[in-house]
Amino acid sequence: MQGFFIHYPEKKNRYKMVETARYLIGSAGSSGFGSKSTAEEVTNASPDLRSITAIITGATSGIGAETARVLAKRGARLLIPARSLKAAQEVKARINGEFPESEIIVLPLDLSSLSSVRSFVSRFLSLQLPLNLLINNAGKFSHNYALSEDGIEMTFATNYLGHFLLTKLLMEKMADTARITGIQGRIINISSGIHTWFTGDVLRYLDFVTRKKIPYDATQTYALSKLANVLHTAELAAKLEEMGANVTANCVHPGIVRTRLTREREGFLTDLAFFITSKVLKTIPQAAATTCYVAASSDLVGVTGKYFSDCNLSAPSKAAENRKEAARLWSASEEMAAMNLRSPEIAEAI
């Protein structure tokens, strides 16, 4: 389909040689941290987080679980939403075993379901807890074409639209908490460097892939969802400023790491690929470092609408910096979140 293609840039076109070298050796950037820093290391000098309540999606494994563990170690109260309550309870038990005083609440949430997102928010608000920190970490890579119960492509529904609605429904709560406590709220969207691989019209492509007007490309659709995360962050930061909310919004690329995201493709070839690239892969503690840095660093008070990689400011793709497209995506997302996407009006919305 003309107008939609995935861009697989050559390494020499994506990174300057010096940046690649710095990544491989883990040299520190202006923040004092780099690609080899761990989540515990970047939070050693952070303020005590016992006054912080945080929601972390995707905290039942991998980067999310390590993020939850480290923030709990620093004293934060955690809410872990999950499709699998059993998995969430296991993470809670592990963290409580290491840090017995940790306060962790588990609630059901399926991010691919808009009704589930609304139910989660209702349950959370009924607890009458503050909310200082929202980390939109959960991710899905659907290797085969599938639609959510709302009738939209599953990867986009889980990685982006569910988080969009979750964030929108919690913005006022976060603004109120910041006003009452005087503690600046923080929203963190987890994206990926793969967002740079997508070029084209985001909403038009989504419409086409949802309606099966073009062949399903799992990698391109994943890149699309991650580009949407970056665009969302820019518009969210602007909306929060318009509200006068003392809440920031930033985006994070955690780095290349083997997590459960690849579980559908386990096997010899996957194992071989990860073995060959093991020298450039991050460990889970290293991959969680940038999220924890952006969540807890006192150096980032007032910093909003930015993109971080290896615990330092970085530059997203040119497409991700298109403010007109960010506003367009926000508007369409509000419509998608409010309607039955299986209806004919989907084309008008997106």
Coordinates of C-alpha atoms in Angstrom, one line a residue:
M1 CA 0.0 0.0 0.0
Q2 CA 1.6 3.2 -1.1
G3 CA 2.3 5.7 1.6
F4 CA 2.9 3.1 4.4
F5 CA 6.2 1.4 4.8
I6 CA 8.5 0.5 7.6
H7 CA 11.9 2.0 7.7
Y8 CA 14.7 -0.3 8.7
P9 CA 17.6 2.2 8.7
E10 CA 21.2 1.0 8.5
K11 CA 23.0 1.3 11.7
K12 CA 25.3 4.0 10.4
N13 CA 22.3 6.1 9.6
R14 CA 20.7 5.7 13.0
Y15 CA 23.5 6.2 15.3
K16 CA 26.7 8.2 15.3
M17 CA 29.7 6.1 15.9
V18 CA 30.5 8.0 19.2
E19 CA 26.9 7.4 20.5
T20 CA 27.2 3.6 19.7
A21 CA 30.6 3.5 21.5
R22 CA 29.2 5.3 24.5
Y23 CA 26.3 2.8 24.7
L24 CA 28.5 -0.2 24.5
I25 CA 31.0 0.9 27.2
G26 CA 28.2 2.4 29.3
S27 CA 29.8 5.8 29.7
A28 CA 27.8 8.3 31.7
G29 CA 25.9 11.2 30.1
S30 CA 25.1 14.6 31.7
S31 CA 22.9 12.9 34.2
G32 CA 25.8 11.0 35.6
F33 CA 24.3 7.7 34.4
G34 CA 24.5 5.6 31.2
S35 CA 23.4 2.4 29.5
K36 CA 25.0 0.2 32.1
S37 CA 23.5 1.9 35.1
T38 CA 20.9 -0.1 37.1
A39 CA 17.6 1.0 38.6
E40 CA 18.9 0.7 42.1
E41 CA 22.0 2.8 41.2
V42 CA 20.0 5.7 39.7
T43 CA 17.7 5.9 42.7
N44 CA 20.4 5.7 45.4
A45 CA 20.4 9.5 45.8
S46 CA 16.7 10.0 45.1
P47 CA 14.4 11.5 47.7
D48 CA 12.6 9.2 50.1
L49 CA 9.5 7.9 48.2
R50 CA 7.4 7.0 51.2
S51 CA 5.0 9.9 50.4
I52 CA 4.5 8.6 46.8
T53 CA 1.7 6.4 45.5
A54 CA 2.4 4.9 42.1
I55 CA 0.5 2.9 39.5
I56 CA 2.7 0.7 37.3
T57 CA 1.1 -1.2 34.5
G58 CA 2.9 -4.3 33.2
A59 CA 4.5 -4.9 36.6
T60 CA 4.1 -8.7 36.7
S61 CA 7.3 -9.4 34.8
G62 CA 10.5 -8.0 33.3
I63 CA 11.1 -4.3 33.3
G64 CA 7.9 -3.5 35.1
A65 CA 8.5 -5.9 37.9
E66 CA 12.0 -4.5 38.5
T67 CA 10.6 -1.0 38.4
A68 CA 8.1 -2.0 41.0
R69 CA 10.7 -3.7 43.2
V70 CA 13.1 -0.7 43.2
L71 CA 10.4 1.9 43.8
A72 CA 9.1 -0.3 46.7
K73 CA 12.6 -0.4 48.1
R74 CA 12.6 3.4 48.1
G75 CA 9.3 3.4 50.0
A76 CA 6.6 4.0 47.4
R77 CA 3.1 2.6 47.8
L78 CA 2.4 0.6 44.7
L79 CA -0.7 -0.3 42.8
I80 CA -0.2 -3.2 40.4
P81 CA -2.9 -3.6 37.8
A82 CA -2.9 -6.9 35.9
R83 CA -4.9 -9.3 33.7
S84 CA -3.5 -12.2 35.8
L85 CA -4.1 -11.5 39.5
K86 CA -2.2 -14.6 40.3
A87 CA 0.9 -13.2 38.6
A88 CA 0.5 -9.9 40.3
Q89 CA 0.1 -11.5 43.7
E90 CA 3.3 -13.4 43.1
V91 CA 5.2 -10.2 42.4
K92 CA 3.6 -8.6 45.5
A93 CA 4.8 -11.6 47.6
R94 CA 8.3 -11.4 46.2
I95 CA 8.6 -7.7 46.9
N96 CA 7.0 -8.1 50.4
G97 CA 9.5 -10.9 51.1
E98 CA 12.4 -8.5 50.3
F99 CA 10.9 -5.4 51.8
P100 CA 8.3 -6.4 54.4
E101 CA 7.0 -2.9 55.0
S102 CA 6.0 -2.4 51.4
E103 CA 2.4 -1.5 50.7
I104 CA 1.2 -3.1 47.5
I105 CA -2.3 -3.3 46.2
V106 CA -3.3 -5.5 43.3
L107 CA -6.3 -4.7 41.1
P108 CA -7.6 -6.3 37.8
L109 CA -6.9 -4.5 34.5
D110 CA -6.9 -5.6 30.9
L111 CA -5.5 -2.7 28.9
S112 CA -6.9 -4.0 25.6
S113 CA -10.4 -3.5 27.0
L114 CA -11.7 0.0 27.4
S115 CA -14.4 -1.2 29.8
S116 CA -11.8 -2.9 31.9
V117 CA -9.8 0.4 32.0
R118 CA -12.9 2.3 33.2
S119 CA -13.6 -0.4 35.9
F120 CA -10.0 -0.2 37.1
V121 CA -10.1 3.6 37.5
S122 CA -13.5 3.3 39.3
R123 CA -12.0 0.8 41.8
F124 CA -8.9 2.8 42.3
L125 CA -10.8 6.1 42.9
S126 CA -13.0 4.3 45.4
L127 CA -9.9 3.6 47.5
Q128 CA -9.5 7.4 48.0
L129 CA -5.8 7.2 47.7
P130 CA -3.5 9.9 46.3
L131 CA -1.8 9.4 43.0
N132 CA 1.6 10.9 42.4
L133 CA 3.1 8.6 39.8
L134 CA 1.7 6.8 36.8
I135 CA 4.0 4.5 34.8
N136 CA 2.5 3.2 31.6
N137 CA 4.8 0.3 31.1
A138 CA 2.7 -2.6 29.8
G139 CA 3.4 -3.8 26.3
K140 CA 2.3 -6.4 23.8
F141 CA 3.7 -7.6 20.5
S142 CA 1.0 -9.4 18.6
H143 CA 2.6 -11.6 16.0
N144 CA -0.7 -12.4 14.4
Y145 CA -3.6 -10.2 13.4
A146 CA -6.2 -9.8 16.2
L147 CA -8.8 -7.3 17.3
S148 CA -9.6 -6.2 20.8
E149 CA -13.1 -6.6 22.2
D150 CA -13.6 -3.0 21.1
G151 CA -12.7 -3.8 17.5
I152 CA -9.2 -2.4 17.1
E153 CA -5.9 -3.9 16.4
M154 CA -4.7 -5.7 19.5
T155 CA -1.1 -4.3 19.8
F156 CA -2.3 -0.7 19.4
A157 CA -5.2 -1.2 21.7
T158 CA -3.0 -2.6 24.5
N159 CA 0.2 -0.5 24.1
Y160 CA -1.5 2.8 23.3
L161 CA -5.2 3.3 23.5
G162 CA -5.7 1.5 26.9
H163 CA -2.9 3.7 28.3
F164 CA -4.4 6.8 26.7
L165 CA -7.8 6.2 28.4
L166 CA -6.2 5.2 31.7
T167 CA -4.1 8.4 31.8
K168 CA -7.0 10.6 30.7
L169 CA -9.3 9.3 33.4
L170 CA -6.5 9.8 36.1
M171 CA -5.3 13.3 35.1
E172 CA -7.6 15.1 37.4
K173 CA -6.8 12.8 40.3
M174 CA -3.1 13.5 39.7
A175 CA -3.6 17.2 39.5
D176 CA -5.6 17.2 42.7
T177 CA -2.9 15.1 44.5
A178 CA -0.2 17.5 43.4
R179 CA -2.1 20.5 44.5
I180 CA -3.0 19.1 47.9
T181 CA 0.5 17.6 48.7
G182 CA 2.7 20.1 46.9
I183 CA 4.5 17.1 45.3
Q184 CA 4.8 17.3 41.6
G185 CA 3.1 14.4 39.8
R186 CA 4.9 12.4 37.1
I187 CA 3.5 10.4 34.2
I188 CA 5.9 8.2 32.3
N189 CA 5.1 6.5 29.0
I190 CA 7.3 3.6 28.0
S191 CA 8.0 3.7 24.3
S192 CA 10.9 2.1 22.3
G193 CA 13.6 3.1 19.8
I194 CA 11.6 1.1 17.4
H195 CA 9.2 4.0 17.1
T196 CA 11.7 5.5 14.6
W197 CA 11.0 2.6 12.2
F198 CA 7.5 3.7 11.4
T199 CA 6.8 6.3 8.7
G200 CA 3.5 7.3 7.2
D201 CA 0.1 8.5 8.5
V202 CA -0.5 6.9 11.9
L203 CA -4.3 7.1 11.9
R204 CA -4.8 6.1 8.3
Y205 CA -2.5 3.1 8.8
L206 CA -4.4 2.0 11.9
D207 CA -7.7 2.2 10.0
F208 CA -6.3 0.1 7.2
V209 CA -4.7 -2.5 9.4
T210 CA -7.8 -2.8 11.5
R211 CA -10.0 -3.3 8.5
K212 CA -7.5 -5.7 6.9
K213 CA -7.1 -3.5 3.9
I214 CA -3.3 -4.2 4.0
P215 CA -1.3 -7.2 5.0
Y216 CA -0.6 -7.5 8.8
D217 CA 3.0 -6.6 9.6
A218 CA 3.6 -7.2 13.3
T219 CA 6.8 -5.2 13.5
Q220 CA 5.3 -2.2 11.7
T221 CA 2.2 -2.3 13.9
Y222 CA 4.3 -2.5 17.1
A223 CA 6.4 0.5 15.8
L224 CA 3.2 2.4 15.2
S225 CA 2.0 1.8 18.7
K226 CA 5.4 3.0 20.1
L227 CA 5.3 6.1 17.9
A228 CA 1.8 6.8 19.3
N229 CA 3.3 6.6 22.8
V230 CA 5.7 9.4 22.0
L231 CA 3.1 11.6 20.3
H232 CA 0.8 11.0 23.3
T233 CA 3.5 12.2 25.7
A234 CA 4.0 15.5 23.8
E235 CA 0.3 16.3 23.7
L236 CA -0.3 15.1 27.3
A237 CA 2.4 17.5 28.5
A238 CA 0.7 20.4 26.7
K239 CA -2.7 19.4 28.1
L240 CA -1.4 19.3 31.7
E241 CA 0.2 22.7 31.3
E242 CA -3.1 24.1 30.0
M243 CA -4.8 22.6 33.1
G244 CA -2.3 24.4 35.3
A245 CA -1.5 20.9 36.8
N246 CA 1.7 20.4 38.7
V247 CA 2.2 17.2 36.8
T248 CA 4.8 16.3 34.2
A249 CA 4.7 13.8 31.3
N250 CA 7.8 12.2 29.8
C251 CA 8.6 9.3 27.6
V252 CA 11.3 6.5 28.0
H253 CA 13.1 4.1 25.7
P254 CA 14.3 1.4 28.1
G255 CA 16.8 -0.1 25.7
I256 CA 17.1 -3.5 24.0
V257 CA 16.4 -6.3 26.5
R258 CA 15.0 -9.8 26.3
T259 CA 11.7 -9.9 28.2
R260 CA 8.5 -11.9 28.1
L261 CA 7.5 -9.7 25.1
T262 CA 9.2 -12.3 22.9
R263 CA 7.5 -15.3 24.6
E264 CA 5.4 -16.2 21.5
R265 CA 8.6 -16.6 19.5
E266 CA 10.7 -18.7 21.8
G267 CA 12.9 -21.3 20.0
F268 CA 16.3 -22.0 18.5
L269 CA 16.4 -19.0 16.1
T270 CA 15.2 -16.6 18.8
D271 CA 17.7 -18.0 21.3
L272 CA 20.5 -17.8 18.7
A273 CA 19.7 -14.2 17.8
F274 CA 19.7 -13.1 21.4
F275 CA 23.0 -15.0 22.1
I276 CA 24.7 -13.3 19.1
T277 CA 23.4 -9.8 20.3
S278 CA 24.0 -10.5 24.0
K279 CA 26.8 -7.9 24.2
V280 CA 24.4 -5.1 23.3
L281 CA 21.4 -6.3 25.3
K282 CA 20.6 -4.7 28.6
T283 CA 19.9 -6.7 31.8
I284 CA 16.5 -6.2 33.3
P285 CA 17.9 -4.0 36.1
Q286 CA 19.7 -1.9 33.5
A287 CA 16.5 -1.7 31.3
A288 CA 14.5 -0.4 34.3
A289 CA 17.0 2.3 35.1
T290 CA 15.7 5.0 32.8
T291 CA 12.1 4.6 34.0
C292 CA 13.2 4.8 37.7
Y293 CA 15.5 7.8 36.9
V294 CA 12.7 9.7 35.3
A295 CA 10.2 8.6 38.1
A296 CA 12.4 9.6 41.0
S297 CA 15.2 12.0 40.1
S298 CA 15.1 15.4 41.8
D299 CA 16.9 16.8 38.8
L300 CA 13.8 16.4 36.7
V301 CA 11.4 18.6 38.6
G302 CA 9.6 20.7 36.0
V303 CA 11.0 18.7 33.1
T304 CA 8.1 17.7 30.8
G305 CA 7.3 16.5 27.3
K306 CA 10.8 15.0 26.8
Y307 CA 12.2 11.7 25.6
F308 CA 14.8 9.8 27.6
S309 CA 17.2 7.0 26.8
D310 CA 20.0 5.5 28.9
C311 CA 18.9 7.9 31.7
N312 CA 19.6 11.0 29.6
L313 CA 17.6 13.3 27.4
S314 CA 17.5 12.0 23.8
A315 CA 15.9 12.9 20.5
P316 CA 12.9 10.9 19.2
S317 CA 12.2 10.6 15.5
K318 CA 11.2 13.6 13.4
A319 CA 7.7 12.0 13.1
A320 CA 7.4 11.9 16.9
E321 CA 8.1 15.6 17.1
N322 CA 5.2 16.5 14.8
R323 CA 2.9 18.5 17.2
K324 CA 0.1 18.7 14.6
E325 CA 0.0 14.9 14.4
A326 CA 0.1 14.6 18.2
A327 CA -2.9 16.8 18.5
R328 CA -4.7 14.9 15.7
L329 CA -4.0 11.6 17.5
W330 CA -5.3 12.9 20.8
S331 CA -8.5 14.0 19.2
A332 CA -9.0 10.7 17.4
S333 CA -8.1 8.8 20.6
E334 CA -10.8 10.6 22.5
E335 CA -13.3 9.5 19.9
M336 CA -12.0 5.9 19.8
A337 CA -12.2 5.7 23.6
A338 CA -15.8 6.9 23.6
M339 CA -17.4 4.8 20.8
N340 CA -17.9 1.2 19.7
L341 CA -15.0 0.8 17.3
R342 CA -16.9 -2.0 15.5
S343 CA -19.3 0.5 14.1
P344 CA -19.0 2.1 10.6
E345 CA -18.0 5.4 12.2
I346 CA -14.5 4.2 12.9
A347 CA -13.3 5.5 9.5
E348 CA -14.5 9.0 10.5
A349 CA -12.8 8.8 13.8
I350 CA -9.4 7.7 12.6

